[in-house]
mmCIF file of C-alpha atoms in Angstrom:
data_model
loop_
_atom_site.group_PDB
_atom_site.id
_atom_site.type_symbol
_atom_site.label_atom_id
_atom_site.label_comp_id
_atom_site.label_asym_id
_atom_site.label_seq_id
_atom_site.Cartn_x
_atom_site.Cartn_y
_atom_site.Cartn_z
ATOM 1 C CA MET S 1 15.545 21.244 6.898
ATOM 2 C CA MET S 2 15.768 19.312 3.616
ATOM 3 C CA LEU S 3 18.633 17.249 5.081
ATOM 4 C CA ASN S 4 16.304 16.220 7.934
ATOM 5 C CA HIS S 5 13.692 15.090 5.394
ATOM 6 C CA TYR S 6 16.345 13.229 3.407
ATOM 7 C CA THR S 7 17.640 11.500 6.546
ATOM 8 C CA LYS S 8 14.100 10.427 7.430
ATOM 9 C CA TYR S 9 12.735 9.547 3.965
ATOM 10 C CA GLY S 10 15.569 9.254 1.451
ATOM 11 C CA GLU S 11 16.110 5.523 1.856
ATOM 12 C CA LEU S 12 12.387 4.785 2.164
ATOM 13 C CA PHE S 13 11.657 6.672 -1.065
ATOM 14 C CA GLN S 14 14.710 5.049 -2.688
ATOM 15 C CA VAL S 15 15.778 8.449 -3.978
ATOM 16 C CA ASP S 16 19.435 9.507 -3.770
ATOM 17 C CA GLN S 17 20.447 12.756 -2.099
ATOM 18 C CA GLU S 18 21.122 14.484 -5.418
ATOM 19 C CA HIS S 19 17.506 13.994 -6.569
ATOM 20 C CA PHE S 20 15.729 14.095 -3.210
ATOM 21 C CA GLU S 21 14.983 17.824 -3.019
ATOM 22 C CA GLU S 22 13.411 17.785 -6.473
ATOM 23 C CA PHE S 23 11.243 14.804 -5.473
ATOM 24 C CA TYR S 24 10.266 16.057 -2.021
ATOM 25 C CA ALA S 25 9.259 19.495 -3.368
ATOM 26 C CA LEU S 26 6.546 17.776 -5.441
ATOM 27 C CA LEU S 27 4.937 16.050 -2.443
ATOM 28 C CA LYS S 28 1.752 17.410 -0.907
ATOM 29 C CA ASP S 29 1.372 16.914 2.851
ATOM 30 C CA THR S 30 -2.225 16.092 3.798
ATOM 31 C CA THR S 31 -4.443 14.127 6.182
ATOM 32 C CA LEU S 32 -6.968 11.380 5.566
ATOM 33 C CA LEU S 33 -9.442 10.924 8.399
ATOM 34 C CA LYS S 34 -10.514 7.511 9.698
ATOM 35 C CA SER S 35 -13.022 5.785 7.368
ATOM 36 C CA ASN S 36 -12.460 8.338 4.590
ATOM 37 C CA PHE S 37 -11.493 7.095 1.141
ATOM 38 C CA PHE S 38 -8.307 7.872 -0.734
ATOM 39 C CA LEU S 39 -9.851 6.137 -3.745
ATOM 40 C CA LYS S 40 -13.260 4.645 -4.499
ATOM 41 C CA GLN S 41 -14.093 1.959 -7.028
ATOM 42 C CA GLY S 42 -15.105 3.617 -10.302
ATOM 43 C CA ASP S 43 -12.796 6.642 -9.861
ATOM 44 C CA LYS S 44 -9.420 7.164 -11.503
ATOM 45 C CA CYS S 45 -6.427 7.126 -9.197
ATOM 46 C CA LYS S 46 -4.567 10.420 -9.396
ATOM 47 C CA TYR S 47 -1.938 10.052 -6.679
ATOM 48 C CA LEU S 48 0.801 7.878 -5.300
ATOM 49 C CA GLY S 49 0.547 8.025 -1.503
ATOM 50 C CA PHE S 50 3.089 7.564 1.282
ATOM 51 C CA ILE S 51 1.993 7.051 4.896
ATOM 52 C CA LYS S 52 3.766 9.193 7.478
ATOM 53 C CA LYS S 53 1.377 8.022 10.195
ATOM 54 C CA GLY S 54 -1.661 5.741 10.190
ATOM 55 C CA THR S 55 -3.063 2.603 8.589
ATOM 56 C CA ILE S 56 -4.758 2.158 5.221
ATOM 57 C CA ARG S 57 -6.502 -0.799 3.634
ATOM 58 C CA CYS S 58 -7.074 -1.663 0.009
ATOM 59 C CA PHE S 59 -10.136 -3.758 -0.818
ATOM 60 C CA TYR S 60 -12.422 -4.893 -3.598
ATOM 61 C CA ILE S 61 -16.159 -5.504 -3.527
ATOM 62 C CA ASN S 62 -16.992 -8.837 -5.124
ATOM 63 C CA ASP S 63 -20.090 -9.619 -7.194
ATOM 64 C CA GLN S 64 -21.966 -10.703 -4.038
ATOM 65 C CA GLY S 65 -21.285 -7.286 -2.469
ATOM 66 C CA ARG S 66 -18.700 -8.566 0.057
ATOM 67 C CA GLU S 67 -15.526 -6.648 0.818
ATOM 68 C CA ILE S 68 -12.349 -8.571 -0.024
ATOM 69 C CA ASN S 69 -9.222 -7.076 1.505
ATOM 70 C CA PHE S 70 -6.184 -7.104 -0.754
ATOM 71 C CA GLY S 71 -3.617 -5.170 1.261
ATOM 72 C CA PHE S 72 -2.851 -3.169 4.381
ATOM 73 C CA TYR S 73 -0.379 -0.316 4.512
ATOM 74 C CA PHE S 74 1.317 1.166 7.543
ATOM 75 C CA GLU S 75 3.694 3.963 8.445
ATOM 76 C CA ASN S 76 6.528 4.452 5.930
ATOM 77 C CA GLU S 77 4.826 2.516 3.126
ATOM 78 C CA PHE S 78 3.615 3.588 -0.316
ATOM 79 C CA PHE S 79 0.094 2.838 -1.523
ATOM 80 C CA THR S 80 -1.883 3.489 -4.701
ATOM 81 C CA ASP S 81 -3.782 1.773 -7.478
ATOM 82 C CA TYR S 82 -0.834 1.656 -9.828
ATOM 83 C CA GLU S 83 -2.857 0.016 -12.601
ATOM 84 C CA SER S 84 -5.280 2.941 -12.634
ATOM 85 C CA ILE S 85 -2.418 5.451 -12.731
ATOM 86 C CA LEU S 86 -0.433 3.547 -15.342
ATOM 87 C CA CYS S 87 -3.329 2.760 -17.694
ATOM 88 C CA ASP S 88 -5.418 5.878 -16.962
ATOM 89 C CA THR S 89 -8.427 3.678 -16.201
ATOM 90 C CA VAL S 90 -11.052 3.707 -13.476
ATOM 91 C CA SER S 91 -10.164 1.678 -10.438
ATOM 92 C CA ASN S 92 -11.754 -1.582 -9.347
ATOM 93 C CA MET S 93 -10.481 -1.091 -5.811
ATOM 94 C CA ASN S 94 -11.176 1.032 -2.780
ATOM 95 C CA ILE S 95 -8.462 2.530 -0.605
ATOM 96 C CA GLN S 96 -9.644 3.626 2.854
ATOM 97 C CA ALA S 97 -8.092 4.958 6.070
ATOM 98 C CA LEU S 98 -8.523 2.622 9.040
ATOM 99 C CA GLU S 99 -7.391 5.405 11.388
ATOM 100 C CA ASN S 100 -6.500 9.067 11.030
ATOM 101 C CA CYS S 101 -3.566 9.239 8.606
ATOM 102 C CA GLU S 102 -0.897 11.745 7.735
ATOM 103 C CA ILE S 103 0.146 11.153 4.154
ATOM 104 C CA LEU S 104 2.342 12.584 1.432
ATOM 105 C CA LEU S 105 0.916 12.643 -2.092
ATOM 106 C CA LEU S 106 2.694 12.684 -5.433
ATOM 107 C CA SER S 107 0.343 13.484 -8.296
ATOM 108 C CA LYS S 108 0.226 11.348 -11.415
ATOM 109 C CA GLU S 109 1.198 14.400 -13.463
ATOM 110 C CA HIS S 110 4.287 15.104 -11.354
ATOM 111 C CA LEU S 111 5.270 11.441 -11.527
ATOM 112 C CA GLN S 112 4.904 11.412 -15.322
ATOM 113 C CA ASN S 113 6.897 14.659 -15.590
ATOM 114 C CA LEU S 114 9.728 13.117 -13.571
ATOM 115 C CA TYR S 115 9.791 10.113 -15.913
ATOM 116 C CA GLN S 116 10.235 12.498 -18.862
ATOM 117 C CA LYS S 117 13.126 14.388 -17.263
ATOM 118 C CA GLU S 118 15.975 11.918 -17.133
ATOM 119 C CA ALA S 119 16.968 8.263 -16.997
ATOM 120 C CA TYR S 120 17.280 8.394 -13.186
ATOM 121 C CA TRP S 121 13.507 8.881 -12.814
ATOM 122 C CA GLN S 122 12.725 6.230 -15.411
ATOM 123 C CA LYS S 123 14.783 3.778 -13.344
ATOM 124 C CA PHE S 124 12.952 4.964 -10.216
ATOM 125 C CA GLY S 125 9.619 4.192 -11.931
ATOM 126 C CA ARG S 126 10.818 0.794 -13.114
ATOM 127 C CA VAL S 127 12.017 -0.190 -9.628
ATOM 128 C CA MET S 128 8.696 0.945 -8.143
ATOM 129 C CA SER S 129 6.740 -1.014 -10.777
ATOM 130 C CA GLU S 130 8.809 -4.124 -10.183
ATOM 131 C CA LYS S 131 8.194 -3.957 -6.422
ATOM 132 C CA ILE S 132 4.433 -3.525 -6.920
ATOM 133 C CA TYR S 133 4.369 -6.435 -9.374
ATOM 134 C CA LEU S 134 6.381 -8.747 -7.101
ATOM 135 C CA ASP S 135 4.231 -7.886 -4.057
ATOM 136 C CA ALA S 136 1.034 -8.607 -6.011
ATOM 137 C CA LYS S 137 2.452 -11.852 -7.428
ATOM 138 C CA LYS S 138 3.475 -13.014 -3.947
ATOM 139 C CA ARG S 139 -0.038 -12.260 -2.687
ATOM 140 C CA ILE S 140 -1.607 -14.279 -5.526
ATOM 141 C CA ASP S 141 0.869 -17.146 -5.083
ATOM 142 C CA ASP S 142 0.020 -17.341 -1.367
ATOM 143 C CA LEU S 143 -3.726 -17.469 -2.087
ATOM 144 C CA ILE S 144 -3.322 -20.166 -4.735
ATOM 145 C CA CYS S 145 -0.579 -22.341 -3.256
ATOM 146 C CA LEU S 146 -0.840 -22.141 0.531
ATOM 147 C CA SER S 147 -3.389 -23.545 2.934
ATOM 148 C CA PRO S 148 -5.307 -21.007 5.035
ATOM 149 C CA GLU S 149 -3.246 -22.017 8.071
ATOM 150 C CA ASN S 150 0.044 -21.426 6.243
ATOM 151 C CA ARG S 151 -1.222 -18.099 4.900
ATOM 152 C CA TYR S 152 -2.019 -17.142 8.502
ATOM 153 C CA LEU S 153 1.423 -18.244 9.754
ATOM 154 C CA ASN S 154 3.195 -16.361 6.939
ATOM 155 C CA LEU S 155 1.225 -13.226 7.712
ATOM 156 C CA LEU S 156 1.960 -13.555 11.419
ATOM 157 C CA LYS S 157 5.669 -13.902 10.663
ATOM 158 C CA LYS S 158 5.948 -11.142 8.039
ATOM 159 C CA GLN S 159 3.494 -8.569 9.414
ATOM 160 C CA PRO S 160 2.914 -9.057 13.156
ATOM 161 C CA LEU S 161 1.791 -5.404 13.423
ATOM 162 C CA LEU S 162 -1.218 -6.315 11.319
ATOM 163 C CA PHE S 163 -2.656 -8.423 14.151
ATOM 164 C CA GLN S 164 -2.421 -5.480 16.557
ATOM 165 C CA LYS S 165 -3.959 -2.849 14.271
ATOM 166 C CA ILE S 166 -6.408 -4.627 11.959
ATOM 167 C CA ALA S 167 -9.848 -6.008 12.867
ATOM 168 C CA GLN S 168 -10.244 -9.795 12.692
ATOM 169 C CA LYS S 169 -12.925 -9.534 9.994
ATOM 170 C CA HIS S 170 -10.451 -7.697 7.737
ATOM 171 C CA ILE S 171 -7.676 -10.217 8.420
ATOM 172 C CA ALA S 172 -10.024 -13.119 7.638
ATOM 173 C CA SER S 173 -11.068 -11.481 4.380
ATOM 174 C CA TYR S 174 -7.412 -10.864 3.470
ATOM 175 C CA LEU S 175 -6.624 -14.544 4.105
ATOM 176 C CA GLY S 176 -9.619 -15.621 2.006
ATOM 177 C CA ILE S 177 -11.425 -17.313 4.905
ATOM 178 C CA THR S 178 -14.347 -16.681 7.234
ATOM 179 C CA GLU S 179 -13.946 -15.179 10.708
ATOM 180 C CA GLN S 180 -14.941 -18.569 12.177
ATOM 181 C CA SER S 181 -12.170 -20.328 10.227
ATOM 182 C CA LEU S 182 -9.689 -17.719 11.432
ATOM 183 C CA SER S 183 -10.754 -18.373 15.034
ATOM 184 C CA ARG S 184 -10.284 -22.133 14.557
ATOM 185 C CA ILE S 185 -6.825 -21.637 13.035
ATOM 186 C CA ARG S 186 -5.793 -19.337 15.865
ATOM 187 C CA SER S 187 -7.002 -21.757 18.552
ATOM 188 C CA ARG S 188 -5.165 -24.699 16.886
ATOM 189 C CA ILE S 189 -1.921 -22.728 16.761
ATOM 190 C CA VAL S 190 -2.183 -21.498 20.358
ATOM 191 C CA ASN S 191 -2.929 -25.009 21.712
#
């Protein structure tokens, strides 16, 4: 049975076969129903999540009360507020299921215990941190350096699934534009 889990998740988790059983035994299998929150602004994040099935969004609420989408996560992707876990601070973000989700959870305590065990897990944590940092930096670079149309084209190229599963209002917010601007961009590209 564990070999089946390793075959399915080992590469995705970036955990070698020798350490996989130890890691997988710490995961809690659970569900998150559509519209329910994994994390709400003002709470501390206590888990690293992995999506077996479903779609999750991460968003902020700005000072005018508008939702600003920061990320979308699909099957076989990790999600969390790593800053909240790392710094033991309350979160500024919300993480919500956009459809019924099956997820695996690794608690902050289990993650910290793994880091204390051996150098392998410290490297695992460093690699995970580097990926989160690089993803966030790429997101910021796109918002600062690219036109809305180029942000749209990049998103279409890199995450075509997003356009099938995510509402237009969420995509517009993610791109930093209004729904009307998104419609204009889409019509220009199609024509």
